PDB file of C-alpha atoms in Angstrom:
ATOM      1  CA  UNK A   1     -65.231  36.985  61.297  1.00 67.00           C
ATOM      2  CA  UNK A   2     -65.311  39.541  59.176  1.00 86.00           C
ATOM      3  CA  UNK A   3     -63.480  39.292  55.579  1.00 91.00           C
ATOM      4  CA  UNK A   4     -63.036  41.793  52.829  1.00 94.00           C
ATOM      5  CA  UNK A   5     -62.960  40.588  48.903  1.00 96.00           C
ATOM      6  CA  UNK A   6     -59.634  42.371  49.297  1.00 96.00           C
ATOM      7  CA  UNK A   7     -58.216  39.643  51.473  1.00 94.00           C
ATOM      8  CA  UNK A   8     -60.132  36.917  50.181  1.00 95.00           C
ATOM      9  CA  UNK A   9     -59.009  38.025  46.653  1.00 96.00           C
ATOM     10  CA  UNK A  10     -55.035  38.484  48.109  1.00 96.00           C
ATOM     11  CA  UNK A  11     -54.991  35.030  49.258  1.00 95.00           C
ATOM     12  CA  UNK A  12     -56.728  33.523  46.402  1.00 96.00           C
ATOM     13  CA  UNK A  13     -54.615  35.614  43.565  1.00 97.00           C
ATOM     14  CA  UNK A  14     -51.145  34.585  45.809  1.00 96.00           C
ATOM     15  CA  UNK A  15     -51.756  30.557  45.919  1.00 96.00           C
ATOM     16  CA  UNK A  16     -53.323  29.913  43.021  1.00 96.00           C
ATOM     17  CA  UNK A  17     -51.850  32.726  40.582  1.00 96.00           C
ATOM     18  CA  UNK A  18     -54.754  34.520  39.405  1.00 97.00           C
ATOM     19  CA  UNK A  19     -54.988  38.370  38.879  1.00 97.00           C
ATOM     20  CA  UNK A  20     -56.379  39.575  41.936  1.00 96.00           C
ATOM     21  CA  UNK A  21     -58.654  42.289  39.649  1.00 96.00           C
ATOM     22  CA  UNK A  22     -60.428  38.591  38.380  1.00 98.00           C
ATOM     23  CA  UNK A  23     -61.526  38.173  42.281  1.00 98.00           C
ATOM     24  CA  UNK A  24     -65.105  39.834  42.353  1.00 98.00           C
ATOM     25  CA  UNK A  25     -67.898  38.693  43.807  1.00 98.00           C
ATOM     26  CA  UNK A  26     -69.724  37.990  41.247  1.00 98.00           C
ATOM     27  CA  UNK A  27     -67.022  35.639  39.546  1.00 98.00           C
ATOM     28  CA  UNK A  28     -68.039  31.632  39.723  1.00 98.00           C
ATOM     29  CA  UNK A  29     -65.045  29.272  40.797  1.00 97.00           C
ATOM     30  CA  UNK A  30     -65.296  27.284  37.402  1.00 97.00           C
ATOM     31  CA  UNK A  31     -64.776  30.676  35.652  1.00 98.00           C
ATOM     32  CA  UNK A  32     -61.621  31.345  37.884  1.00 98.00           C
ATOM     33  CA  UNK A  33     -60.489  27.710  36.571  1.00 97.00           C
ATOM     34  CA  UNK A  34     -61.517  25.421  39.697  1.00 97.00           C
ATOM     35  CA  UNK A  35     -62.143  22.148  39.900  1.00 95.00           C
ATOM     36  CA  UNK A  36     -63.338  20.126  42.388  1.00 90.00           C
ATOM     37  CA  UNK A  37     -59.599  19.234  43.485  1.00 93.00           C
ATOM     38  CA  UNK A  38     -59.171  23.413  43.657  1.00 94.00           C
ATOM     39  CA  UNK A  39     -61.555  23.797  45.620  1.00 93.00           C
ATOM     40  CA  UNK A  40     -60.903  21.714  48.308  1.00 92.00           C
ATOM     41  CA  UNK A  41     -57.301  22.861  48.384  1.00 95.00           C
ATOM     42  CA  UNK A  42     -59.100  26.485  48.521  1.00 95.00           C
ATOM     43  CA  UNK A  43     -61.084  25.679  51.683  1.00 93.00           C
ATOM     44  CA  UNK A  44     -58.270  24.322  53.610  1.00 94.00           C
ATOM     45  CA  UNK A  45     -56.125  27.364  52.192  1.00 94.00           C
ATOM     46  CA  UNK A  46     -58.868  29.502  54.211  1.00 93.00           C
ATOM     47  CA  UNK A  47     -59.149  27.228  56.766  1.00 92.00           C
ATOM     48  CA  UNK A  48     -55.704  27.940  57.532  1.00 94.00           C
ATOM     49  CA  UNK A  49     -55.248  31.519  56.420  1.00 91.00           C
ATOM     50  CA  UNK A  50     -58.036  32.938  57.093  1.00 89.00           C
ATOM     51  CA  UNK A  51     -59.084  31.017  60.397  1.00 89.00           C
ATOM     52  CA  UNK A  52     -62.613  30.400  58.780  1.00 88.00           C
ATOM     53  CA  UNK A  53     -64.542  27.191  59.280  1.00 88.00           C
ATOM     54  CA  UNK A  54     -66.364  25.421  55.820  1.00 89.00           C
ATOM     55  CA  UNK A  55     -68.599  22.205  56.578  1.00 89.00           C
ATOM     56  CA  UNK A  56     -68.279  19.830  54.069  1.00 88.00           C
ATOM     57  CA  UNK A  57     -72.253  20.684  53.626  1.00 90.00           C
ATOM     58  CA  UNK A  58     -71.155  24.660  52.551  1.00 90.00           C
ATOM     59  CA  UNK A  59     -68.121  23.481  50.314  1.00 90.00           C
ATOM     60  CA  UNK A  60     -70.549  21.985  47.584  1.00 89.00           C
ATOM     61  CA  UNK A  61     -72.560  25.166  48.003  1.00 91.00           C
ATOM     62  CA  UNK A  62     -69.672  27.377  47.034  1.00 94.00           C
ATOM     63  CA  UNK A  63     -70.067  28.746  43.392  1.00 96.00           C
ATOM     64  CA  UNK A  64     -69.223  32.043  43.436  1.00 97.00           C
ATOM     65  CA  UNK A  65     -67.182  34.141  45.488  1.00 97.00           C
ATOM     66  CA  UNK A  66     -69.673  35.886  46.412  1.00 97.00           C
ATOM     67  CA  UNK A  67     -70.653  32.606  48.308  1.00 96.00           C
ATOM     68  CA  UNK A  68     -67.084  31.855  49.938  1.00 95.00           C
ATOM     69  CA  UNK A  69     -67.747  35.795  51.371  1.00 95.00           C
ATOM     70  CA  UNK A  70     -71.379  34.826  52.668  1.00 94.00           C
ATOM     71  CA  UNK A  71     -70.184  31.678  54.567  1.00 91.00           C
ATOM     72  CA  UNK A  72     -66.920  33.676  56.130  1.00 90.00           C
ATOM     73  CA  UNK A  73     -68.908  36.333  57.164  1.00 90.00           C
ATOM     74  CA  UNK A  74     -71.549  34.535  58.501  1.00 85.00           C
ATOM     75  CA  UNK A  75     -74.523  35.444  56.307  1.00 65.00           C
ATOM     76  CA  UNK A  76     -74.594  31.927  55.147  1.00 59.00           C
TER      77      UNK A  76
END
């Protein structure tokens, strides 16, 4: 699958109310204001939006969103 910051960044900014301009790659979760709760609700939010698939291995990987766009586009 193949998915943009743009969408990632739409869905994100939608659910959890964050400018989508604060979406970059380079931006860690914790900075966004994740948690560990967050997160979880952020993988299932993909799960289901986006179709992708996150192991329970790649969730505690995820720091960045640079790393959400790695796993969903298969480079991770």
């Amino acid at each position: 699958m193949n998915v943009s910051i743009d969408s990632l960044g739409k869905v994100i900014s939608e659910r959890f109310k964050i400018a989508q301009a604060q979406i970059v790659p380079e931006a860690t979760l914790e900075a966004l204001g994740f948690d560990s709760l967050s997160t979880v609700d952020l993988v299932v939010l993909l799960e289901r939006k986006l179709g992708l698939k996150i192991s329970d291995a790649k969730v505690y990987e995820i720091e960045k969103i640079s790393d959400i766009l790695a796993v969903a586009n298969g480079a991770a």
